CSV table of C-alpha atoms in Angstrom, one decimal:
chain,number,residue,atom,x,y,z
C,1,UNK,CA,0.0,0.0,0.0
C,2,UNK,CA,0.9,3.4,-0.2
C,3,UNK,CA,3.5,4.8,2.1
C,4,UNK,CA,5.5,1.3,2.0
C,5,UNK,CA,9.1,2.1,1.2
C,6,UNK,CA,11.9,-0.5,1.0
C,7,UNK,CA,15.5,-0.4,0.2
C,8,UNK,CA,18.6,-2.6,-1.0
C,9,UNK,CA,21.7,-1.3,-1.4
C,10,UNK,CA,21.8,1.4,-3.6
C,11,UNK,CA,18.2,0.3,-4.8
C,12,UNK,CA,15.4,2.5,-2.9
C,13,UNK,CA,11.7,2.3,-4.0
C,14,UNK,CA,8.6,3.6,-2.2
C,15,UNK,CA,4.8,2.5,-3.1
C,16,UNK,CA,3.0,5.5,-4.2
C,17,UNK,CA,-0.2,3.7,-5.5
C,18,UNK,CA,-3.3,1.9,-3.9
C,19,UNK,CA,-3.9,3.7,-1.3
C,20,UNK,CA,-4.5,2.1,2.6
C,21,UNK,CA,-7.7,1.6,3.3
C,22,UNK,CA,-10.5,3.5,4.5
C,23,UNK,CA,-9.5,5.5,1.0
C,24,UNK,CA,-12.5,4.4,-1.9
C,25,UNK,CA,-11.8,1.5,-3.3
C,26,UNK,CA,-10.3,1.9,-7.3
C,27,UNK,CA,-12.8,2.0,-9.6
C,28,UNK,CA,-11.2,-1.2,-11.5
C,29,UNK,CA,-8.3,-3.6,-11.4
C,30,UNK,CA,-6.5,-1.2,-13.7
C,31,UNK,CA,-6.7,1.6,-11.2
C,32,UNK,CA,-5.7,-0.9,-7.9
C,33,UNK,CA,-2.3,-1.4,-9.9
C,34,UNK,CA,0.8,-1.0,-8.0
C,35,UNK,CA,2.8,2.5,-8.4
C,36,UNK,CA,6.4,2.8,-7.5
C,37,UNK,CA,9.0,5.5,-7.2
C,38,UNK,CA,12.1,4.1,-7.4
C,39,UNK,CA,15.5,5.7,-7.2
C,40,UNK,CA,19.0,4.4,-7.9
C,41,UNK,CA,22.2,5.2,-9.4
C,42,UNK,CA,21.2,9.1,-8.8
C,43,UNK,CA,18.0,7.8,-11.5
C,44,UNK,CA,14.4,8.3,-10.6
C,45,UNK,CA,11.6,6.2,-12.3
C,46,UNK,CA,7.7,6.2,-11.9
C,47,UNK,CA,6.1,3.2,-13.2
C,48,UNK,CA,2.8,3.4,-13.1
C,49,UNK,CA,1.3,0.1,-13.8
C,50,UNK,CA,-2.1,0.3,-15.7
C,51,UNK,CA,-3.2,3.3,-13.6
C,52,UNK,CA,-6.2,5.3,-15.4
C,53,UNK,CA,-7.3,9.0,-15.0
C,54,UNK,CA,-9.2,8.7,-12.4
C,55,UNK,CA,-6.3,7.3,-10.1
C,56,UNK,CA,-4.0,9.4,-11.9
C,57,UNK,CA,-5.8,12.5,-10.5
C,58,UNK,CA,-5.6,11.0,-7.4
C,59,UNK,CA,-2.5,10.0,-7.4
C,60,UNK,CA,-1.2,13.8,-8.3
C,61,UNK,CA,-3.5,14.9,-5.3
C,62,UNK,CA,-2.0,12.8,-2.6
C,63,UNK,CA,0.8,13.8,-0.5
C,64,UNK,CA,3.2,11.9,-2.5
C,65,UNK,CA,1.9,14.1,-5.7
C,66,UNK,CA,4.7,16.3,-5.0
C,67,UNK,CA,7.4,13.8,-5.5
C,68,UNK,CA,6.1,12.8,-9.1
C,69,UNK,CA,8.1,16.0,-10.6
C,70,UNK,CA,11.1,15.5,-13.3
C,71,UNK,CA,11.4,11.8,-13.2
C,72,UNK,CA,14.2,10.6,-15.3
C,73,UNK,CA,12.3,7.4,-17.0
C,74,UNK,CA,8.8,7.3,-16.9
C,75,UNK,CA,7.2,3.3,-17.6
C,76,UNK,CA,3.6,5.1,-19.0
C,77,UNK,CA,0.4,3.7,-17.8
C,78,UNK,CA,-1.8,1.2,-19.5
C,79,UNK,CA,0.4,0.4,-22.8
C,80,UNK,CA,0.7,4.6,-23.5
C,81,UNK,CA,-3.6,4.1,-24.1
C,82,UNK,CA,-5.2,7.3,-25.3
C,83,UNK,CA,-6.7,7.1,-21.4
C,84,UNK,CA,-4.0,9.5,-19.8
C,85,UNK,CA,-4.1,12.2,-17.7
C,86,UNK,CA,-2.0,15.1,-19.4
C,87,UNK,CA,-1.0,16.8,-15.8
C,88,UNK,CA,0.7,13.6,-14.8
C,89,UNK,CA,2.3,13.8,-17.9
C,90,UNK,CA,3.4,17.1,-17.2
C,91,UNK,CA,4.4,17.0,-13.8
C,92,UNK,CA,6.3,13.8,-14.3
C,93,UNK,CA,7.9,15.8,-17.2
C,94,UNK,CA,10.2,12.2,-18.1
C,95,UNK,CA,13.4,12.3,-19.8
C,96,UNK,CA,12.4,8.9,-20.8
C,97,UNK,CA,8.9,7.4,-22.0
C,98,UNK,CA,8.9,3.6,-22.2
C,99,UNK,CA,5.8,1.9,-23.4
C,100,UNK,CA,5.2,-1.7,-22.9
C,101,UNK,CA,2.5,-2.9,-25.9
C,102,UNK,CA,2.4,-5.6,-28.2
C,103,UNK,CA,2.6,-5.5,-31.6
C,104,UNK,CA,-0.3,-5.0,-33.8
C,105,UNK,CA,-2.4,-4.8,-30.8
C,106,UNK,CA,-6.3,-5.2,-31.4
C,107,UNK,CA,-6.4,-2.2,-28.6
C,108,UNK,CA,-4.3,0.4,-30.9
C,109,UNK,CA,-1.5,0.7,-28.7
C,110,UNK,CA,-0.3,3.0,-27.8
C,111,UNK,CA,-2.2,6.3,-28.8
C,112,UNK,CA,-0.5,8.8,-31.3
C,113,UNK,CA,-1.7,11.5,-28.6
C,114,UNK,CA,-0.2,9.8,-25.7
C,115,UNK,CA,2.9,9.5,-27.7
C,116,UNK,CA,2.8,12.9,-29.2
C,117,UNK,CA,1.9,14.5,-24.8
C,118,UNK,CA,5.5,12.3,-23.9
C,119,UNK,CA,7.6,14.2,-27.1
C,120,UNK,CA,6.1,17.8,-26.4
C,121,UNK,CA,7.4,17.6,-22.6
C,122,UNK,CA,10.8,16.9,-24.2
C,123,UNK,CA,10.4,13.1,-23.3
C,124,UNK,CA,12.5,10.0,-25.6
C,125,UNK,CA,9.6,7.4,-26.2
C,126,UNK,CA,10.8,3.9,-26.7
C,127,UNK,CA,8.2,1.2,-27.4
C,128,UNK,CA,8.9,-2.1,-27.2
C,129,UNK,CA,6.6,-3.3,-29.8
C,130,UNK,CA,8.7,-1.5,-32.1
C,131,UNK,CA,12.3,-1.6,-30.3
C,132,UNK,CA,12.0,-4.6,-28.6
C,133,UNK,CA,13.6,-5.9,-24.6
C,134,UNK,CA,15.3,-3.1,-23.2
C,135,UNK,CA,17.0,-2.0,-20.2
C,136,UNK,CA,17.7,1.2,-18.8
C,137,UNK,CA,20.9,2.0,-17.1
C,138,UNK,CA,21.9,5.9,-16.4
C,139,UNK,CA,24.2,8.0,-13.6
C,140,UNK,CA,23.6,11.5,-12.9
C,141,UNK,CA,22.7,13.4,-16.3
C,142,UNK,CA,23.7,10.2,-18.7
C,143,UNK,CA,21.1,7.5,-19.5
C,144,UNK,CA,21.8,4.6,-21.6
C,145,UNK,CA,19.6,1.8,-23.3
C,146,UNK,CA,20.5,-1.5,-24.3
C,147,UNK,CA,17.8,-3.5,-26.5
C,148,UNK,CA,18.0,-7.1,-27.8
């Protein structure tokens, strides 16, 4: 639940997203996923799991909302759907946008709009229906990708 924060060596991650109950309960198993911050090698990353707008909002309300601001990698929510809230976008302002969809999709993933929000806050977008496996690796101001 929210507020749960764990750390291993130089790996730190905190859960931002469900939030303990007596908050309402998510509207749908997409917005119950589990949101981390996680910071390492001087990197931060938000991965949002398949949060929608609704959580999104909520999620940018909370008291951890403050801590969502220049993120250096960014894993968008729900396969980079259409369904995003453009202030998270914002706020999280990523260096990089990595998508996790399919290819060829029946569900259109992801949306030229969610795409085109990621490139007009300066964000890289890699997807890895189109570039494949990849990991991220970065210290301080550098960030690297290495793909299959």
């Amino acid at each position: 639940v929210a507020g749960e924060r764990r750390r291993t060596g130089a790996l730190d991650w905190r859960v931002l997203w469900p939030p303990p109950r007596p908050a309402p309960t998510p509207e749908g198993p997409n917005d119950a996923s589990v949101t981390l911050l996680v910071r390492s090698a001087g990197l931060t990353l938000l991965l949002l799991g398949d949060l929608e707008p609704p959580a999104q909002q909520a999620l940018l309300r909370s008291p951890t909302g403050a801590d969502l601001g220049g993120v250096d990698v960014l894993k968008v929510a729900h396969h980079g759907s259409a369904y995003q809230d453009p202030e998270l976008i914002r706020r999280a302002a990523p260096r990089l946008a990595l998508i996790s969809t399919g290819a060829d999709n029946p569900y259109g993933h992801p949306a030229p709009s969610t795409v085109a929000a990621l490139r007009a806050g300066g964000a890289t977008v890699l997807r890895t229906d189109e570039d494949g496996a990849m990991a991220v690796a970065g210290e301080g101001d550098r960030l690297w990708v290495a793909g299959d």
